[in-house]
mmCIF file of C-alpha atoms and ligand atoms in Angstrom:
data_model
loop_
_atom_site.group_PDB
_atom_site.id
_atom_site.type_symbol
_atom_site.label_atom_id
_atom_site.label_comp_id
_atom_site.label_asym_id
_atom_site.label_seq_id
_atom_site.Cartn_x
_atom_site.Cartn_y
_atom_site.Cartn_z
ATOM 1 C CA UNK J 24 16.937 -6.495 23.079
ATOM 2 C CA UNK J 25 20.728 -7.091 22.542
ATOM 3 C CA UNK J 26 20.060 -10.747 21.542
ATOM 4 C CA UNK J 27 18.022 -9.787 18.599
ATOM 5 C CA UNK J 28 19.791 -10.427 15.268
ATOM 6 C CA UNK J 29 19.063 -9.658 11.561
ATOM 7 C CA UNK J 30 19.132 -13.507 10.912
ATOM 8 C CA UNK J 31 16.092 -14.059 13.181
ATOM 9 C CA UNK J 32 13.869 -12.118 10.840
ATOM 10 C CA UNK J 33 13.635 -14.918 8.457
ATOM 11 C CA UNK J 34 12.678 -17.325 11.125
ATOM 12 C CA UNK J 35 9.664 -15.303 12.236
ATOM 13 C CA UNK J 36 8.513 -12.974 9.539
ATOM 14 C CA UNK J 37 6.352 -13.581 6.556
ATOM 15 C CA UNK J 38 8.779 -13.280 3.863
ATOM 16 C CA UNK J 39 7.294 -10.398 1.816
ATOM 17 C CA UNK J 40 10.252 -8.169 2.701
ATOM 18 C CA UNK J 41 14.007 -8.439 2.294
ATOM 19 C CA UNK J 42 15.400 -5.851 4.728
ATOM 20 C CA UNK J 43 19.017 -4.738 4.585
ATOM 21 C CA UNK J 44 21.601 -6.690 6.543
ATOM 22 C CA UNK J 45 21.882 -4.242 9.475
ATOM 23 C CA UNK J 46 19.491 -3.209 12.298
ATOM 24 C CA UNK J 47 19.334 0.406 12.982
ATOM 25 C CA UNK J 48 18.628 1.290 16.590
ATOM 26 C CA UNK J 49 18.753 5.141 16.619
ATOM 27 C CA UNK J 50 18.448 8.166 14.640
ATOM 28 C CA UNK J 51 19.202 11.928 14.882
ATOM 29 C CA UNK J 52 18.721 14.350 12.128
ATOM 30 C CA UNK J 53 20.109 12.649 8.887
ATOM 31 C CA UNK J 54 22.043 10.164 10.767
ATOM 32 C CA UNK J 55 21.286 6.592 11.828
ATOM 33 C CA UNK J 56 23.251 4.272 14.034
ATOM 34 C CA UNK J 57 23.084 0.334 13.822
ATOM 35 C CA UNK J 58 23.445 -2.196 16.611
ATOM 36 C CA UNK J 59 27.189 -2.058 16.293
ATOM 37 C CA UNK J 60 27.336 1.696 16.691
ATOM 38 C CA UNK J 61 28.159 2.240 12.925
ATOM 39 C CA UNK J 62 26.844 5.535 11.660
ATOM 40 C CA UNK J 63 24.994 6.070 8.281
ATOM 41 C CA UNK J 64 23.836 9.124 6.295
ATOM 42 C CA UNK J 65 20.177 8.761 5.539
ATOM 43 C CA UNK J 66 19.276 9.666 1.963
ATOM 44 C CA UNK J 67 16.030 7.564 2.124
ATOM 45 C CA UNK J 68 14.072 8.882 5.078
ATOM 46 C CA UNK J 69 12.396 5.401 5.448
ATOM 47 C CA UNK J 70 10.810 5.729 2.104
ATOM 48 C CA UNK J 71 10.353 9.437 1.669
ATOM 49 C CA UNK J 72 8.676 9.653 5.139
ATOM 50 C CA UNK J 73 11.118 11.196 7.693
ATOM 51 C CA UNK J 74 10.800 14.670 5.976
ATOM 52 C CA UNK J 75 12.178 16.382 9.255
ATOM 53 C CA UNK J 76 14.870 13.720 9.826
ATOM 54 C CA UNK J 77 15.108 11.527 12.910
ATOM 55 C CA UNK J 78 14.051 12.563 16.520
ATOM 56 C CA UNK J 79 13.175 16.093 15.551
ATOM 57 C CA UNK J 80 12.691 17.907 18.747
ATOM 58 C CA UNK J 81 9.489 19.392 17.845
ATOM 59 C CA UNK J 82 8.052 15.967 16.941
ATOM 60 C CA UNK J 83 9.429 14.285 19.919
ATOM 61 C CA UNK J 84 7.648 17.067 21.981
ATOM 62 C CA UNK J 85 4.328 16.630 20.178
ATOM 63 C CA UNK J 86 4.551 12.839 20.692
ATOM 64 C CA UNK J 87 5.426 12.731 24.271
ATOM 65 C CA UNK J 88 3.178 15.597 25.422
ATOM 66 C CA UNK J 89 0.179 14.086 23.619
ATOM 67 C CA UNK J 90 1.316 10.607 24.739
ATOM 68 C CA UNK J 91 0.812 11.701 28.397
ATOM 69 C CA UNK J 92 -2.659 13.099 27.832
ATOM 70 C CA UNK J 93 -4.732 10.952 25.251
ATOM 71 C CA UNK J 94 -3.984 8.315 22.624
ATOM 72 C CA UNK J 95 -7.210 7.039 21.382
ATOM 73 C CA UNK J 96 -10.923 7.541 21.226
ATOM 74 C CA UNK J 97 -11.997 6.043 17.908
ATOM 75 C CA UNK J 98 -14.443 8.008 15.796
ATOM 76 C CA UNK J 99 -17.309 7.875 18.410
ATOM 77 C CA UNK J 100 -15.629 11.026 19.783
ATOM 78 C CA UNK J 101 -13.712 13.701 18.030
ATOM 79 C CA UNK J 102 -10.442 15.358 19.515
ATOM 80 C CA UNK J 103 -8.665 18.649 19.406
ATOM 81 C CA UNK J 104 -5.667 17.578 17.650
ATOM 82 C CA UNK J 105 -7.575 16.084 14.667
ATOM 83 C CA UNK J 106 -9.706 19.340 14.262
ATOM 84 C CA UNK J 107 -6.605 21.378 14.483
ATOM 85 C CA UNK J 108 -4.780 19.469 11.916
ATOM 86 C CA UNK J 109 -7.681 19.343 9.495
ATOM 87 C CA UNK J 110 -8.013 23.189 9.906
ATOM 88 C CA UNK J 111 -4.291 23.644 9.224
ATOM 89 C CA UNK J 112 -4.550 21.414 6.074
ATOM 90 C CA UNK J 113 -7.667 23.133 4.711
ATOM 91 C CA UNK J 114 -6.165 26.582 5.341
ATOM 92 C CA UNK J 115 -3.014 25.596 3.421
ATOM 93 C CA UNK J 116 -4.552 23.857 0.431
ATOM 94 C CA UNK J 117 -7.438 23.881 -1.984
ATOM 95 C CA UNK J 118 -9.389 21.447 0.225
ATOM 96 C CA UNK J 119 -12.446 22.244 2.356
ATOM 97 C CA UNK J 120 -12.640 18.993 4.158
ATOM 98 C CA UNK J 121 -10.365 16.182 5.384
ATOM 99 C CA UNK J 122 -10.768 12.498 6.032
ATOM 100 C CA UNK J 123 -8.064 10.821 8.159
ATOM 101 C CA UNK J 124 -6.665 7.271 7.933
ATOM 102 C CA UNK J 125 -3.355 5.709 8.597
ATOM 103 C CA UNK J 126 -1.457 5.010 5.498
ATOM 104 C CA UNK J 127 -1.191 6.048 1.773
ATOM 105 C CA UNK J 128 -3.047 2.993 0.563
ATOM 106 C CA UNK J 129 -6.038 3.757 2.891
ATOM 107 C CA UNK J 130 -6.002 7.304 1.671
ATOM 108 C CA UNK J 131 -6.384 6.225 -1.902
ATOM 109 C CA UNK J 132 -8.801 3.586 -0.952
ATOM 110 C CA UNK J 133 -10.995 6.413 0.441
ATOM 111 C CA UNK J 134 -10.387 8.578 -2.602
ATOM 112 C CA UNK J 135 -11.348 5.835 -5.014
ATOM 113 C CA UNK J 136 -14.489 4.812 -2.991
ATOM 114 C CA UNK J 137 -15.466 8.516 -2.637
ATOM 115 C CA UNK J 138 -15.105 8.884 -6.473
ATOM 116 C CA UNK J 139 -17.353 5.885 -7.267
ATOM 117 C CA UNK J 140 -20.057 6.964 -4.645
ATOM 118 C CA UNK J 141 -19.971 10.576 -5.884
ATOM 119 C CA UNK J 142 -20.576 9.510 -9.426
ATOM 120 C CA UNK J 143 -23.143 6.911 -8.273
ATOM 121 C CA UNK J 144 -25.225 9.466 -6.304
ATOM 122 C CA UNK J 145 -25.072 12.081 -9.092
ATOM 123 C CA UNK J 146 -25.338 9.838 -12.351
ATOM 124 C CA UNK J 147 -26.171 6.147 -11.214
ATOM 125 C CA UNK J 148 -24.562 2.829 -11.779
ATOM 126 C CA UNK J 149 -22.906 3.446 -15.251
ATOM 127 C CA UNK J 150 -20.510 6.136 -14.200
ATOM 128 C CA UNK J 151 -17.968 4.069 -12.260
ATOM 129 C CA UNK J 152 -14.937 3.766 -14.369
ATOM 130 C CA UNK J 153 -11.408 4.623 -13.052
ATOM 131 C CA UNK J 154 -8.662 5.385 -15.314
ATOM 132 C CA UNK J 155 -5.040 5.206 -13.916
ATOM 133 C CA UNK J 156 -1.630 5.258 -15.579
ATOM 134 C CA UNK J 157 0.847 2.501 -16.329
ATOM 135 C CA UNK J 158 3.875 2.343 -13.893
ATOM 136 C CA UNK J 159 1.897 4.074 -11.168
ATOM 137 C CA UNK J 160 1.856 2.935 -7.570
ATOM 138 C CA UNK J 161 -1.134 3.522 -5.188
ATOM 139 C CA UNK J 162 -0.773 1.205 -2.439
ATOM 140 C CA UNK J 163 -1.201 -2.522 -1.502
ATOM 141 C CA UNK J 164 -4.843 -3.050 -0.716
ATOM 142 C CA UNK J 165 -6.704 -5.077 -3.357
ATOM 143 C CA UNK J 166 -8.361 -1.994 -4.879
ATOM 144 C CA UNK J 167 -5.125 -0.001 -4.928
ATOM 145 C CA UNK J 168 -3.039 -2.664 -6.566
ATOM 146 C CA UNK J 169 -5.823 -2.931 -9.237
ATOM 147 C CA UNK J 170 -5.708 0.723 -9.782
ATOM 148 C CA UNK J 171 -1.953 0.842 -9.672
ATOM 149 C CA UNK J 172 -0.244 0.280 -12.999
ATOM 150 C CA UNK J 173 2.271 -2.338 -12.206
ATOM 151 C CA UNK J 174 1.140 -5.952 -13.044
ATOM 152 C CA UNK J 175 3.550 -7.675 -10.673
ATOM 153 C CA UNK J 176 1.724 -6.343 -7.665
ATOM 154 C CA UNK J 177 -1.659 -7.985 -8.757
ATOM 155 C CA UNK J 178 -0.209 -11.297 -9.749
ATOM 156 C CA UNK J 179 -1.920 -14.189 -7.986
ATOM 157 C CA UNK J 180 -4.332 -11.801 -6.208
ATOM 158 C CA UNK J 181 -7.015 -11.942 -9.059
ATOM 159 C CA UNK J 182 -9.916 -11.591 -9.424
ATOM 160 C CA UNK J 183 -9.393 -7.917 -9.016
ATOM 161 C CA UNK J 184 -12.024 -5.271 -8.791
ATOM 162 C CA UNK J 185 -13.450 -4.332 -12.340
ATOM 163 C CA UNK J 186 -14.071 -0.895 -14.135
ATOM 164 C CA UNK J 187 -10.408 0.017 -14.054
ATOM 165 C CA UNK J 188 -8.133 0.882 -16.966
ATOM 166 C CA UNK J 189 -4.617 2.043 -17.460
ATOM 167 C CA UNK J 190 -2.885 4.308 -19.978
ATOM 168 C CA UNK J 191 0.654 5.470 -20.566
ATOM 169 C CA UNK J 192 1.692 8.217 -18.247
ATOM 170 C CA UNK J 193 2.329 11.708 -19.515
ATOM 171 C CA UNK J 194 0.433 10.747 -22.689
ATOM 172 C CA UNK J 195 -2.604 13.182 -22.883
ATOM 173 C CA UNK J 196 -3.855 11.707 -26.282
ATOM 174 C CA UNK J 197 -4.025 8.253 -24.733
ATOM 175 C CA UNK J 198 -5.999 9.703 -21.669
ATOM 176 C CA UNK J 199 -8.289 11.653 -24.121
ATOM 177 C CA UNK J 200 -8.985 8.266 -25.967
ATOM 178 C CA UNK J 201 -9.826 6.396 -22.789
ATOM 179 C CA UNK J 202 -11.919 8.954 -20.844
ATOM 180 C CA UNK J 203 -15.638 9.180 -21.352
ATOM 181 C CA UNK J 204 -18.914 10.068 -19.681
ATOM 182 C CA UNK J 205 -18.669 6.731 -17.801
ATOM 183 C CA UNK J 206 -15.443 7.829 -16.144
ATOM 184 C CA UNK J 207 -15.750 8.351 -12.385
ATOM 185 C CA UNK J 208 -12.171 9.377 -11.841
ATOM 186 C CA UNK J 209 -8.725 9.839 -12.991
ATOM 187 C CA UNK J 210 -5.972 9.097 -10.583
ATOM 188 C CA UNK J 211 -2.320 10.141 -11.195
ATOM 189 C CA UNK J 212 0.772 10.765 -9.181
ATOM 190 C CA UNK J 213 2.042 14.409 -10.150
ATOM 191 C CA UNK J 214 5.390 12.748 -9.902
ATOM 192 C CA UNK J 215 5.414 8.839 -10.397
ATOM 193 C CA UNK J 216 7.581 7.793 -7.329
ATOM 194 C CA UNK J 217 7.926 4.006 -7.126
ATOM 195 C CA UNK J 218 7.609 3.863 -10.966
ATOM 196 C CA UNK J 219 10.965 5.527 -11.468
ATOM 197 C CA UNK J 220 10.747 9.254 -10.133
ATOM 198 C CA UNK J 221 9.037 10.452 -13.303
ATOM 199 C CA UNK J 222 7.757 14.114 -12.939
ATOM 200 C CA UNK J 223 4.460 14.774 -14.885
ATOM 201 C CA UNK J 224 4.522 17.380 -17.522
ATOM 202 C CA UNK J 225 2.801 20.547 -16.682
ATOM 203 C CA UNK J 226 0.753 20.482 -19.841
ATOM 204 C CA UNK J 227 -0.152 16.770 -19.191
ATOM 205 C CA UNK J 228 -1.642 17.675 -15.707
ATOM 206 C CA UNK J 229 -3.368 20.770 -17.103
ATOM 207 C CA UNK J 230 -4.731 18.593 -19.847
ATOM 208 C CA UNK J 231 -6.134 16.051 -17.357
ATOM 209 C CA UNK J 232 -7.849 18.748 -15.462
ATOM 210 C CA UNK J 233 -9.509 19.920 -18.741
ATOM 211 C CA UNK J 234 -10.513 16.291 -19.517
ATOM 212 C CA UNK J 235 -11.949 15.657 -16.194
ATOM 213 C CA UNK J 236 -13.907 18.840 -16.286
ATOM 214 C CA UNK J 237 -15.381 17.958 -19.601
ATOM 215 C CA UNK J 238 -16.650 14.413 -18.577
ATOM 216 C CA UNK J 239 -17.419 15.496 -15.037
ATOM 217 C CA UNK J 240 -14.940 12.947 -13.634
ATOM 218 C CA UNK J 241 -12.980 13.535 -10.379
ATOM 219 C CA UNK J 242 -9.287 14.305 -10.725
ATOM 220 C CA UNK J 243 -7.433 12.469 -8.008
ATOM 221 C CA UNK J 244 -3.783 13.589 -7.187
ATOM 222 C CA UNK J 245 -1.981 10.821 -5.287
ATOM 223 C CA UNK J 246 0.582 12.917 -3.399
ATOM 224 C CA UNK J 247 1.564 10.209 -0.825
ATOM 225 C CA UNK J 248 5.220 10.688 -2.010
ATOM 226 C CA UNK J 249 5.309 14.077 -3.736
ATOM 227 C CA UNK J 250 3.546 15.739 -0.800
ATOM 228 C CA UNK J 251 4.447 17.469 2.567
ATOM 229 C CA UNK J 252 7.100 19.760 1.127
ATOM 230 C CA UNK J 253 9.040 17.203 -0.949
ATOM 231 C CA UNK J 254 9.061 19.525 -4.040
ATOM 232 C CA UNK J 255 9.608 22.598 -2.136
ATOM 233 C CA UNK J 256 5.767 23.395 -1.992
ATOM 234 C CA UNK J 257 3.661 21.850 0.479
ATOM 235 C CA UNK J 258 1.977 19.837 -2.233
ATOM 236 C CA UNK J 259 3.198 19.365 -5.697
ATOM 237 C CA UNK J 260 -0.118 20.533 -7.203
ATOM 238 C CA UNK J 261 0.731 23.944 -5.907
ATOM 239 C CA UNK J 262 4.044 23.890 -7.887
ATOM 240 C CA UNK J 263 2.229 22.736 -11.114
ATOM 241 C CA UNK J 264 -0.719 25.289 -10.567
ATOM 242 C CA UNK J 265 -3.088 22.399 -11.341
ATOM 243 C CA UNK J 266 -5.817 21.864 -8.734
ATOM 244 C CA UNK J 267 -7.327 18.374 -8.240
ATOM 245 C CA UNK J 268 -10.702 17.587 -6.735
ATOM 246 C CA UNK J 269 -9.200 14.837 -4.284
ATOM 247 C CA UNK J 270 -5.682 14.792 -2.871
ATOM 248 C CA UNK J 271 -4.201 11.949 -0.987
ATOM 249 C CA UNK J 272 -1.255 12.271 1.520
ATOM 250 C CA UNK J 273 0.468 10.119 3.872
ATOM 251 C CA UNK J 274 4.220 9.097 4.137
ATOM 252 C CA UNK J 275 5.800 12.336 5.387
ATOM 253 C CA UNK J 276 2.512 13.624 6.775
ATOM 254 C CA UNK J 277 3.404 12.085 10.201
ATOM 255 C CA UNK J 278 7.253 12.514 9.786
ATOM 256 C CA UNK J 279 7.482 8.662 10.749
ATOM 257 C CA UNK J 280 4.346 8.306 12.758
ATOM 258 C CA UNK J 281 1.607 6.615 10.800
ATOM 259 C CA UNK J 282 -1.203 8.853 9.396
ATOM 260 C CA UNK J 283 -2.695 9.402 5.998
ATOM 261 C CA UNK J 284 -5.379 11.696 4.775
ATOM 262 C CA UNK J 285 -7.745 12.443 1.886
ATOM 263 C CA UNK J 286 -8.376 16.094 1.191
ATOM 264 C CA UNK J 287 -11.236 17.241 -1.011
ATOM 265 C CA UNK J 288 -13.951 19.898 -1.579
ATOM 266 C CA UNK J 289 -17.162 20.492 0.157
ATOM 267 C CA UNK J 290 -18.968 19.310 -3.047
ATOM 268 C CA UNK J 291 -17.302 15.901 -3.199
ATOM 269 C CA UNK J 292 -17.053 15.399 0.616
ATOM 270 C CA UNK J 293 -20.794 15.350 0.659
ATOM 271 C CA UNK J 294 -20.907 11.945 -0.971
ATOM 272 C CA UNK J 295 -19.298 10.283 2.161
ATOM 273 C CA UNK J 296 -22.203 10.739 4.464
ATOM 274 C CA UNK J 297 -22.501 9.333 8.063
ATOM 275 C CA UNK J 298 -21.690 5.690 8.007
ATOM 276 C CA UNK J 299 -20.382 5.348 4.521
ATOM 277 C CA UNK J 300 -16.680 4.777 5.278
ATOM 278 C CA UNK J 301 -14.420 4.802 8.235
ATOM 279 C CA UNK J 302 -11.312 3.764 10.183
ATOM 280 C CA UNK J 303 -10.805 2.779 13.849
ATOM 281 C CA UNK J 304 -7.435 4.468 14.298
ATOM 282 C CA UNK J 305 -8.043 7.343 11.730
ATOM 283 C CA UNK J 306 -7.613 10.779 13.098
ATOM 284 C CA UNK J 307 -6.360 9.527 16.475
ATOM 285 C CA UNK J 308 -5.096 12.268 18.775
ATOM 286 C CA UNK J 309 -1.566 11.064 18.853
ATOM 287 C CA UNK J 310 -1.009 10.831 15.059
ATOM 288 C CA UNK J 311 -2.626 14.226 14.529
ATOM 289 C CA UNK J 312 -0.456 15.808 17.163
ATOM 290 C CA UNK J 313 2.646 14.642 15.529
ATOM 291 C CA UNK J 314 1.383 15.571 12.214
ATOM 292 C CA UNK J 315 0.414 19.105 13.190
ATOM 293 C CA UNK J 316 3.837 19.564 14.407
ATOM 294 C CA UNK J 317 5.282 18.289 11.067
ATOM 295 C CA UNK J 318 3.081 20.780 9.186
ATOM 296 C CA UNK J 319 3.874 23.660 11.531
ATOM 297 C CA UNK J 320 7.534 23.072 11.407
ATOM 298 C CA UNK J 321 7.750 22.524 7.676
ATOM 299 C CA UNK J 322 5.669 25.751 6.901
ATOM 300 C CA UNK J 323 7.618 28.015 9.330
ATOM 301 C CA UNK J 324 9.110 30.910 7.408
ATOM 302 C CA UNK J 325 12.131 29.778 5.290
ATOM 303 C CA UNK J 326 11.991 26.014 5.919
ATOM 304 C CA UNK J 327 10.674 25.123 2.428
ATOM 305 C CA UNK J 328 12.723 27.450 0.598
ATOM 306 C CA UNK J 329 15.777 25.405 1.267
ATOM 307 C CA UNK J 330 14.425 22.159 -0.526
ATOM 308 C CA UNK J 331 15.238 23.392 -4.029
ATOM 309 C CA UNK J 332 18.846 24.278 -3.165
ATOM 310 C CA UNK J 333 19.414 21.142 -1.280
ATOM 311 C CA UNK J 334 18.021 19.152 -4.128
ATOM 312 C CA UNK J 335 20.331 20.927 -6.595
ATOM 313 C CA UNK J 336 23.349 20.188 -4.341
ATOM 314 C CA UNK J 337 22.499 16.403 -4.594
ATOM 315 C CA UNK J 338 22.078 16.826 -8.474
ATOM 316 C CA UNK J 339 25.345 18.627 -8.722
ATOM 317 C CA UNK J 340 27.091 16.036 -6.636
ATOM 318 C CA UNK J 341 25.629 13.291 -8.781
ATOM 319 C CA UNK J 342 26.817 15.142 -11.896
ATOM 320 C CA UNK J 343 30.298 15.120 -10.495
ATOM 321 C CA UNK J 344 30.192 11.522 -9.794
ATOM 322 C CA UNK J 345 28.835 10.824 -13.253
ATOM 323 C CA UNK J 346 31.740 12.707 -14.867
ATOM 324 C CA UNK J 347 34.099 10.142 -13.469
ATOM 325 C CA UNK J 348 31.958 6.975 -13.902
ATOM 326 C CA UNK J 349 29.364 7.710 -16.636
ATOM 327 C CA UNK J 350 26.878 5.689 -14.747
ATOM 328 C CA UNK J 351 23.694 7.612 -14.969
ATOM 329 C CA UNK J 352 21.840 8.123 -18.103
ATOM 330 C CA UNK J 353 19.436 10.860 -16.498
ATOM 331 C CA UNK J 354 18.967 12.442 -13.114
ATOM 332 C CA UNK J 355 15.402 13.685 -12.845
ATOM 333 C CA UNK J 356 12.770 14.507 -10.231
ATOM 334 C CA UNK J 357 11.787 17.646 -8.300
ATOM 335 C CA UNK J 358 13.170 19.338 -5.060
ATOM 336 C CA UNK J 359 14.186 16.504 -2.828
ATOM 337 C CA UNK J 360 12.601 13.579 -4.824
ATOM 338 C CA UNK J 361 15.478 12.669 -7.192
ATOM 339 C CA UNK J 362 15.983 9.687 -9.296
ATOM 340 C CA UNK J 363 19.217 8.773 -11.099
ATOM 341 C CA UNK J 364 18.703 6.323 -13.934
ATOM 342 C CA UNK J 365 21.408 3.794 -14.567
ATOM 343 C CA UNK J 366 22.994 3.563 -18.104
ATOM 344 C CA UNK J 367 22.061 0.491 -20.231
ATOM 345 C CA UNK J 368 25.018 -1.558 -19.236
ATOM 346 C CA UNK J 369 23.930 -1.277 -15.533
ATOM 347 C CA UNK J 370 20.255 -1.623 -15.959
ATOM 348 C CA UNK J 371 18.684 -3.927 -13.487
ATOM 349 C CA UNK J 372 21.558 -3.341 -11.017
ATOM 350 C CA UNK J 373 20.152 -0.563 -8.864
ATOM 351 C CA UNK J 374 20.040 -2.826 -5.747
ATOM 352 C CA UNK J 375 23.685 -3.617 -6.002
ATOM 353 C CA UNK J 376 24.526 0.025 -5.788
ATOM 354 C CA UNK J 377 22.126 0.287 -2.696
ATOM 355 C CA UNK J 378 24.080 -2.531 -0.941
ATOM 356 C CA UNK J 379 27.419 -1.194 -1.795
ATOM 357 C CA UNK J 380 26.343 2.270 -0.393
ATOM 358 C CA UNK J 381 25.117 0.881 2.768
ATOM 359 C CA UNK J 382 28.562 -0.768 3.196
ATOM 360 C CA UNK J 383 29.998 2.544 2.956
ATOM 361 C CA UNK J 384 27.684 4.220 5.267
ATOM 362 C CA UNK J 385 25.090 5.890 2.999
ATOM 363 C CA UNK J 386 21.275 4.708 2.895
ATOM 364 C CA UNK J 387 19.526 5.292 -0.255
ATOM 365 C CA UNK J 388 16.565 3.764 -2.068
ATOM 366 C CA UNK J 389 15.701 2.329 -5.471
ATOM 367 C CA UNK J 390 12.692 3.045 -7.701
ATOM 368 C CA UNK J 391 12.472 -0.147 -9.760
ATOM 369 C CA UNK J 392 15.481 -2.100 -11.043
ATOM 370 C CA UNK J 393 17.148 0.855 -12.827
ATOM 371 C CA UNK J 394 16.865 3.950 -10.767
ATOM 372 C CA UNK J 395 18.586 5.059 -7.514
ATOM 373 C CA UNK J 396 16.179 7.184 -5.460
ATOM 374 C CA UNK J 397 16.997 10.020 -2.991
ATOM 375 C CA UNK J 398 14.345 11.221 -0.591
ATOM 376 C CA UNK J 399 16.182 12.447 2.436
ATOM 377 C CA UNK J 400 15.051 14.852 5.158
ATOM 378 C CA UNK J 401 13.883 18.222 3.659
ATOM 379 C CA UNK J 402 16.248 19.900 6.165
ATOM 380 C CA UNK J 403 19.381 17.647 5.838
ATOM 381 C CA UNK J 404 22.395 19.821 6.320
ATOM 382 C CA UNK J 405 24.564 20.541 3.453
ATOM 383 C CA UNK J 406 27.581 18.762 5.232
ATOM 384 C CA UNK J 407 25.542 15.598 5.490
ATOM 385 C CA UNK J 408 24.732 15.730 1.762
ATOM 386 C CA UNK J 409 28.386 16.214 0.854
ATOM 387 C CA UNK J 410 29.518 13.425 3.221
ATOM 388 C CA UNK J 411 26.586 11.052 1.960
ATOM 389 C CA UNK J 412 27.731 11.729 -1.746
ATOM 390 C CA UNK J 413 31.334 11.122 -0.871
ATOM 391 C CA UNK J 414 30.250 7.775 0.763
ATOM 392 C CA UNK J 415 28.212 6.975 -2.418
ATOM 393 C CA UNK J 416 31.022 7.769 -4.669
ATOM 394 C CA UNK J 417 33.296 5.146 -2.848
ATOM 395 C CA UNK J 418 30.533 2.689 -3.149
ATOM 396 C CA UNK J 419 30.192 3.281 -6.865
ATOM 397 C CA UNK J 420 34.030 3.062 -7.236
ATOM 398 C CA UNK J 421 33.837 -0.543 -5.570
ATOM 399 C CA UNK J 422 31.070 -1.638 -7.919
ATOM 400 C CA UNK J 423 32.138 -0.294 -11.202
ATOM 401 C CA UNK J 424 35.816 -1.011 -10.485
HETATM 402 C C1 PLP T 512 3.966 4.700 -0.732
HETATM 403 C C2 PLP T 512 3.008 5.090 -1.711
HETATM 404 C C3 PLP T 512 1.611 4.576 -1.513
HETATM 405 C C4 PLP T 512 1.220 3.713 -0.439
HETATM 406 O O1 PLP T 512 1.412 4.159 0.962
HETATM 407 P P1 PLP T 512 1.425 3.228 2.137
HETATM 408 O O2 PLP T 512 1.477 4.064 3.249
HETATM 409 O O3 PLP T 512 2.415 2.305 1.980
HETATM 410 O O4 PLP T 512 0.090 2.431 2.138
HETATM 411 C C5 PLP T 512 0.670 5.024 -2.330
HETATM 412 N N1 PLP T 512 0.870 5.962 -3.268
HETATM 413 C C6 PLP T 512 2.044 6.492 -3.428
HETATM 414 C C7 PLP T 512 2.389 7.487 -4.659
HETATM 415 C C8 PLP T 512 3.187 5.953 -2.746
HETATM 416 O O5 PLP T 512 4.473 6.529 -2.894
#
């Protein structure tokens, strides 16, 4: 494929993405190499996906050994890896039951449909309202962009489904004013990711739990980004000590192989009886084998214990960079999901720093126009953190001058 170039992308792809100007061809741990053999430190992990870095031996082993056995059955048959993974996830969380799909949007689609149907079965047509938060992101299907709290993702796609409202994030009074006995569900990210890496306040999430209990509404935590070890706990809800009725997970769940899941209680699961929902690929043996290897590797003794310290190492590095350049007004987040918000004079310019960092050999992300986002491998070696930050510092020096 040596005749493939980045320029060809624009000739043959729908223009909904604007990928960086290199084409990566190989990865190992927290390093990526492009077509020209240039090496990069990966602080992005795709988008918070490659939680064990690239080509982790345990995942390669799971993928290749299952790949030689059985890839696909659809849900006309079950399979061993799916049951083993569901067992693992229910053992490790509040959940009693699991529904598998292939992405974060699909996991949220399932959660929202479950919430509506659960309320409908229990209370009838009137209890169907869904309350979400401003700046939230829940995926790109029509239902999930409608529930998401960012108008730009809905523009031109109307009419969108009804019965959905949005209130400011981390504002319990606003939620209290909106919620009623007509509310079927409240959906929040415990840490808003795409919206700018904003952690929910503990009292806020506790308050949501109480409000949902009062109005018999389901509390849905979208942990597509915050889950699978990112905060140092397997799921962020465990860090907060606030338990949802439904939790959605994807991104890092497959460590780079597509899989999503909705986790819930026995009581809620009953509302999705035979034939009510489904997915051709959901729960396929290949994805479930890889995901099982991800969860087993991450939950092995000691692995998640390192997340907090690695996150702190990045924050300390950013603080040092900031002493020199006064570029960040705030560095926030949890564990290895970190957002650095640019000071006023650089607002809107996050992408510029991303491009400059790539030129220096460091891959990072933005979260909106004002925030640099870090979501590296959860086992990134300290030496790679230091080297990546040194490259970022060089890039910043070039941009800021
Ligand atoms: C990425 C993301 C999604 C969407 O996941 P896809 O796999 O892209 O469909 C949903 N919710 C949150 C919080 C996300 O970060």
